[in-house]
mmCIF file of C-alpha atoms in Angstrom:
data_model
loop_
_atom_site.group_PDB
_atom_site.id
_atom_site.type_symbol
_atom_site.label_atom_id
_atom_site.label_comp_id
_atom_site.label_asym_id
_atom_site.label_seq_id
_atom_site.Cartn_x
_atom_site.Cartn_y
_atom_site.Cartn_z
ATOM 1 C CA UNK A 1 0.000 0.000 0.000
ATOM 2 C CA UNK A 2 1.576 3.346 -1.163
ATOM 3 C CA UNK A 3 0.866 6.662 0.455
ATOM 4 C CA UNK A 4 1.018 9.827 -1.144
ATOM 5 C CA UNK A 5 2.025 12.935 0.577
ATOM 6 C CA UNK A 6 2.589 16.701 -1.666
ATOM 7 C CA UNK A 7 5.845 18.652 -0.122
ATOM 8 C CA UNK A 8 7.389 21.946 -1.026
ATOM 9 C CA UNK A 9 10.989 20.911 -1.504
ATOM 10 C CA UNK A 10 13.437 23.573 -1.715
ATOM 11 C CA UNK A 11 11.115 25.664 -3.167
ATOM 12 C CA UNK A 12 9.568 23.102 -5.938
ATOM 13 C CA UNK A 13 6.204 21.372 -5.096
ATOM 14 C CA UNK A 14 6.616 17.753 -5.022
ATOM 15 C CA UNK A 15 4.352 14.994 -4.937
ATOM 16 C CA UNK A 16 5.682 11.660 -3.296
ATOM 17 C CA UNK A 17 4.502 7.897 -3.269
ATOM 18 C CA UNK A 18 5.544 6.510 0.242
ATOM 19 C CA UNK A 19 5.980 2.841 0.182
ATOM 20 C CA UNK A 20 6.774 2.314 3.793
ATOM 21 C CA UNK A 21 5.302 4.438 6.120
ATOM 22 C CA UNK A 22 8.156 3.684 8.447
ATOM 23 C CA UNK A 23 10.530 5.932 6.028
ATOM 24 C CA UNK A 24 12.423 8.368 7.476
ATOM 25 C CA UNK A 25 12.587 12.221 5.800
ATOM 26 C CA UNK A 26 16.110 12.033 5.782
ATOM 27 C CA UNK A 27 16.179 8.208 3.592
ATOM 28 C CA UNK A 28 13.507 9.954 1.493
ATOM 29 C CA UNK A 29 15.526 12.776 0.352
ATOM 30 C CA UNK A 30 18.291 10.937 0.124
ATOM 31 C CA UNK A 31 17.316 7.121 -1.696
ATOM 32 C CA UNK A 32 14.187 8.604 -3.435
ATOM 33 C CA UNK A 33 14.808 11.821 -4.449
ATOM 34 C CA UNK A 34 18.139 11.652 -5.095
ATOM 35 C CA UNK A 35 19.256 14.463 -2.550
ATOM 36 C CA UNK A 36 22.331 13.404 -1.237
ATOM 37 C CA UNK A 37 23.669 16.780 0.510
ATOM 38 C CA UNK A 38 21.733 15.495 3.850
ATOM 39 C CA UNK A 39 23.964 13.141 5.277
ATOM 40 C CA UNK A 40 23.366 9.926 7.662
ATOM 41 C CA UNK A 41 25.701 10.245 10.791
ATOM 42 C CA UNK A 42 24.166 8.606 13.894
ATOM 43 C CA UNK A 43 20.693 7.830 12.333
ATOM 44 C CA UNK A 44 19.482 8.433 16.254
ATOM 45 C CA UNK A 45 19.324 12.510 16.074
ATOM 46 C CA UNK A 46 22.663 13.108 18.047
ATOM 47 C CA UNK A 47 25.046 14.267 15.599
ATOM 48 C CA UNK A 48 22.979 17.020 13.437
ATOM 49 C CA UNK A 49 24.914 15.732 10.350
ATOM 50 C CA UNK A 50 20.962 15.440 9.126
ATOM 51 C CA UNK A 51 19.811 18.450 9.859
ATOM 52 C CA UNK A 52 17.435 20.341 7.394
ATOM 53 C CA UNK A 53 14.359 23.215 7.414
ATOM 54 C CA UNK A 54 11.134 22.515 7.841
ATOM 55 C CA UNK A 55 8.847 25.033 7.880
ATOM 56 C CA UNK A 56 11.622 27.211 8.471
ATOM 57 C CA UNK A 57 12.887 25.157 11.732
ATOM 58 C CA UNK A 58 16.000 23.332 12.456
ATOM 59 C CA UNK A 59 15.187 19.398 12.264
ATOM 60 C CA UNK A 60 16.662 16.127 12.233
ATOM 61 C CA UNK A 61 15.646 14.722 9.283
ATOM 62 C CA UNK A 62 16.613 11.075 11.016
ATOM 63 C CA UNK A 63 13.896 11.524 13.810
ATOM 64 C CA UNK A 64 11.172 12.470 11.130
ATOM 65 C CA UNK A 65 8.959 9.989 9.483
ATOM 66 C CA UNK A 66 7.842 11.539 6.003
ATOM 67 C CA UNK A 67 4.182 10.374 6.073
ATOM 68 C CA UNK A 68 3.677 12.881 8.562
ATOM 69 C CA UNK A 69 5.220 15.707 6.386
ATOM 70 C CA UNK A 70 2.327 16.041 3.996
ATOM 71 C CA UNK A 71 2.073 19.933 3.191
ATOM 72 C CA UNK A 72 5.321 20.581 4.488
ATOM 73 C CA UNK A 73 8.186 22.540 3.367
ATOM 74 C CA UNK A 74 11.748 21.552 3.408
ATOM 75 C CA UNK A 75 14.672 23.126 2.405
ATOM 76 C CA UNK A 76 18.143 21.178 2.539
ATOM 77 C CA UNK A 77 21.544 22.194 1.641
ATOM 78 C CA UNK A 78 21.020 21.611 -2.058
ATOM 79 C CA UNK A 79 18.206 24.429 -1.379
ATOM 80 C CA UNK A 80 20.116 26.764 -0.378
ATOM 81 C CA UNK A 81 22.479 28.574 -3.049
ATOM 82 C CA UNK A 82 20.819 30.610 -5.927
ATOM 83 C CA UNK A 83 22.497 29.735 -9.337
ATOM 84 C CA UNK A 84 25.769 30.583 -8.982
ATOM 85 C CA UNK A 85 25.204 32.586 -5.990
ATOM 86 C CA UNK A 86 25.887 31.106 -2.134
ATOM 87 C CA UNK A 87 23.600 31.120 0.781
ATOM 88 C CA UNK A 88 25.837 34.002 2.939
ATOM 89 C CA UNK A 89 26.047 31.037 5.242
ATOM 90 C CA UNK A 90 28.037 28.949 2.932
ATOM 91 C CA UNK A 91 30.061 31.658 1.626
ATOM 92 C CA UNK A 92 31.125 32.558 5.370
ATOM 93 C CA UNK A 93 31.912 28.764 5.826
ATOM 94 C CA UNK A 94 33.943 29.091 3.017
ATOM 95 C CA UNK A 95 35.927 31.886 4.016
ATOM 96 C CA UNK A 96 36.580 31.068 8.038
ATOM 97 C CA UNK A 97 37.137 27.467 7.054
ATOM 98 C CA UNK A 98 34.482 25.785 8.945
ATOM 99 C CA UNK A 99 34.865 22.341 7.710
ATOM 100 C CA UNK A 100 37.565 20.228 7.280
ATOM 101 C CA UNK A 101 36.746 17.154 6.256
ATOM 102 C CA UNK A 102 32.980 18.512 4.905
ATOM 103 C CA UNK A 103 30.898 15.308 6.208
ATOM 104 C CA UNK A 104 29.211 17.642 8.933
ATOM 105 C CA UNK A 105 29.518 20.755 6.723
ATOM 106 C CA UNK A 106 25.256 20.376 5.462
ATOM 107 C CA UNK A 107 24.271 19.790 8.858
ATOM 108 C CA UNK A 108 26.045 22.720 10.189
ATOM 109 C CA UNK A 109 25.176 25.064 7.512
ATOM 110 C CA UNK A 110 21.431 23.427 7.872
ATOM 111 C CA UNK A 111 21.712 24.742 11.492
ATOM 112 C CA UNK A 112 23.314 27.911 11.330
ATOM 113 C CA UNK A 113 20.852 29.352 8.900
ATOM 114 C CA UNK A 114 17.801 27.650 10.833
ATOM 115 C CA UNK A 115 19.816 29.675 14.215
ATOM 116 C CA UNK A 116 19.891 32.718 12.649
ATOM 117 C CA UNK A 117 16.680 32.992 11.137
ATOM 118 C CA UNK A 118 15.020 32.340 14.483
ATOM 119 C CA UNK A 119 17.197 35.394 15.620
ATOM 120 C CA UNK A 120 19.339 33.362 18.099
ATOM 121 C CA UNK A 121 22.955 33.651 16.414
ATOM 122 C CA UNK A 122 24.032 37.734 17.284
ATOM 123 C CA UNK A 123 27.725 38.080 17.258
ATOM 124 C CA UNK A 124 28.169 36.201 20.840
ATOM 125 C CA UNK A 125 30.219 33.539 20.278
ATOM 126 C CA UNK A 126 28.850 31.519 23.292
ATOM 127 C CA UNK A 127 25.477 32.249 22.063
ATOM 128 C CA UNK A 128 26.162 30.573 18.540
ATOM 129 C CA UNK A 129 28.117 27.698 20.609
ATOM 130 C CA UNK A 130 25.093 27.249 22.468
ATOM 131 C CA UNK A 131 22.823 27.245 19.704
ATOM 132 C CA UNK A 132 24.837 24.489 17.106
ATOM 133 C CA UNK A 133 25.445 22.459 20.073
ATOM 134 C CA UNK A 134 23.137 19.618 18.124
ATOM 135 C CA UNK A 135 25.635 19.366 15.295
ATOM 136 C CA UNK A 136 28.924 17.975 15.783
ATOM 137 C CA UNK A 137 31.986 18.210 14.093
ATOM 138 C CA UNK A 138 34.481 15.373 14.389
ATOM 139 C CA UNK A 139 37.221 17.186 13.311
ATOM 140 C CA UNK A 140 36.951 20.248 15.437
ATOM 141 C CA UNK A 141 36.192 23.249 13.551
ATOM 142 C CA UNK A 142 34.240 24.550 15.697
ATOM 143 C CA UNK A 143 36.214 27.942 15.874
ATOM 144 C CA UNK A 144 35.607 28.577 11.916
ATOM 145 C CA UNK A 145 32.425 27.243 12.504
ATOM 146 C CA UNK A 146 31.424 29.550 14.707
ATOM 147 C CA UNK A 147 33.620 32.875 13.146
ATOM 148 C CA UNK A 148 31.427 32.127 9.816
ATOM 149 C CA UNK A 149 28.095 32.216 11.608
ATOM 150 C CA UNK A 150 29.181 35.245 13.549
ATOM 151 C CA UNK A 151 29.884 36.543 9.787
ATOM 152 C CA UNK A 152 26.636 35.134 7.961
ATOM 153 C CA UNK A 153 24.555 36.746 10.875
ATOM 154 C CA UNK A 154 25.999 40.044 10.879
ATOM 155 C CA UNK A 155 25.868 40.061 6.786
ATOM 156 C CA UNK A 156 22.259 39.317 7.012
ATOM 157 C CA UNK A 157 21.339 41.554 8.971
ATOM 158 C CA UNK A 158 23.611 44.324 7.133
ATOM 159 C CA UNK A 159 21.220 43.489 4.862
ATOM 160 C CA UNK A 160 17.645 43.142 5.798
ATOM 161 C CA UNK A 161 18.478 46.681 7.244
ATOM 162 C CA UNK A 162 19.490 47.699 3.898
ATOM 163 C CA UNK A 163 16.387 46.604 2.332
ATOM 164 C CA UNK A 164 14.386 47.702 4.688
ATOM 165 C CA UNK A 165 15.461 51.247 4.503
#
């Protein structure tokens, strides 16, 4: 028995045939839809290497069955550049090196732009510590990590005030 549930992924409307309602969001995007930027780590919502948006939150796509995402919408890393332009979250990473060997790098992206949109990240280092603490990194970058959300957050905000005005 298939289900059918109709998401909005990374800003395309998608309808999807479920043939195990035991299926996880983050083997969906992944196996099915061919979206491999999410990435398996723990598979038990520890690590944040899965993290994506829904509805504009900060998830673990490995704690989320996707027959209960009908209407939803989910951005992943994939989602987040436009053309050739980066997210300013992924050009920050870039530029602070906050990867090194890049298996975390969606996740933490994933988080950082989830943090800062829900107005948490500032320019307090501690505070954006506090806030990724769901993602780890295995190779300890947290310190570019954290300069490149410190960077991301004060562009954006550069920025919304520039619109704004």
């Amino acid at each position: 028995m298939s289900l059918f549930i109709s998401l909005t992924l990374n800003g395309e409307a998608r309808d999807v045939s479920i043939d195990d309602p035991r299926v996880t969001l983050l083997d969906l995007l992944r196996e099915r839809l061919a979206l491999p930027g999410t990435k398996k780590g723990c598979d038990r919502g520890q690590c944040g290497a899965c993290t994506v948006l829904v509805n504009g939150q900060r998830a673990n796509a490995c704690l989320m069955l996707a027959a209960g995402l009908d209407g939803a919408e989910i951005t992943t890393i994939e989602g987040l550049a436009r053309g050739g332009d980066l997210h300013p979250v992924q050009a920050a990473f870039i530029e602070h090196d906050g990867f090194q060997c890049g298996y975390c790098t969606p996740g933490q992206i994933m988080s950082a732009v989830g943090l800062i949109a829900e107005g948490d990240a500032g320019s307090d280092p501690e505070r954006i510590r506090e806030g990724m603490s769901g993602n780890i990194c295995r190779c300890g970058a947290y310190h570019g990590i954290t300069l490149a959300v410190q960077e991301a957050s004060g562009r954006m905000a550069a920025k919304e005030e520039g619109d704004a005005a």
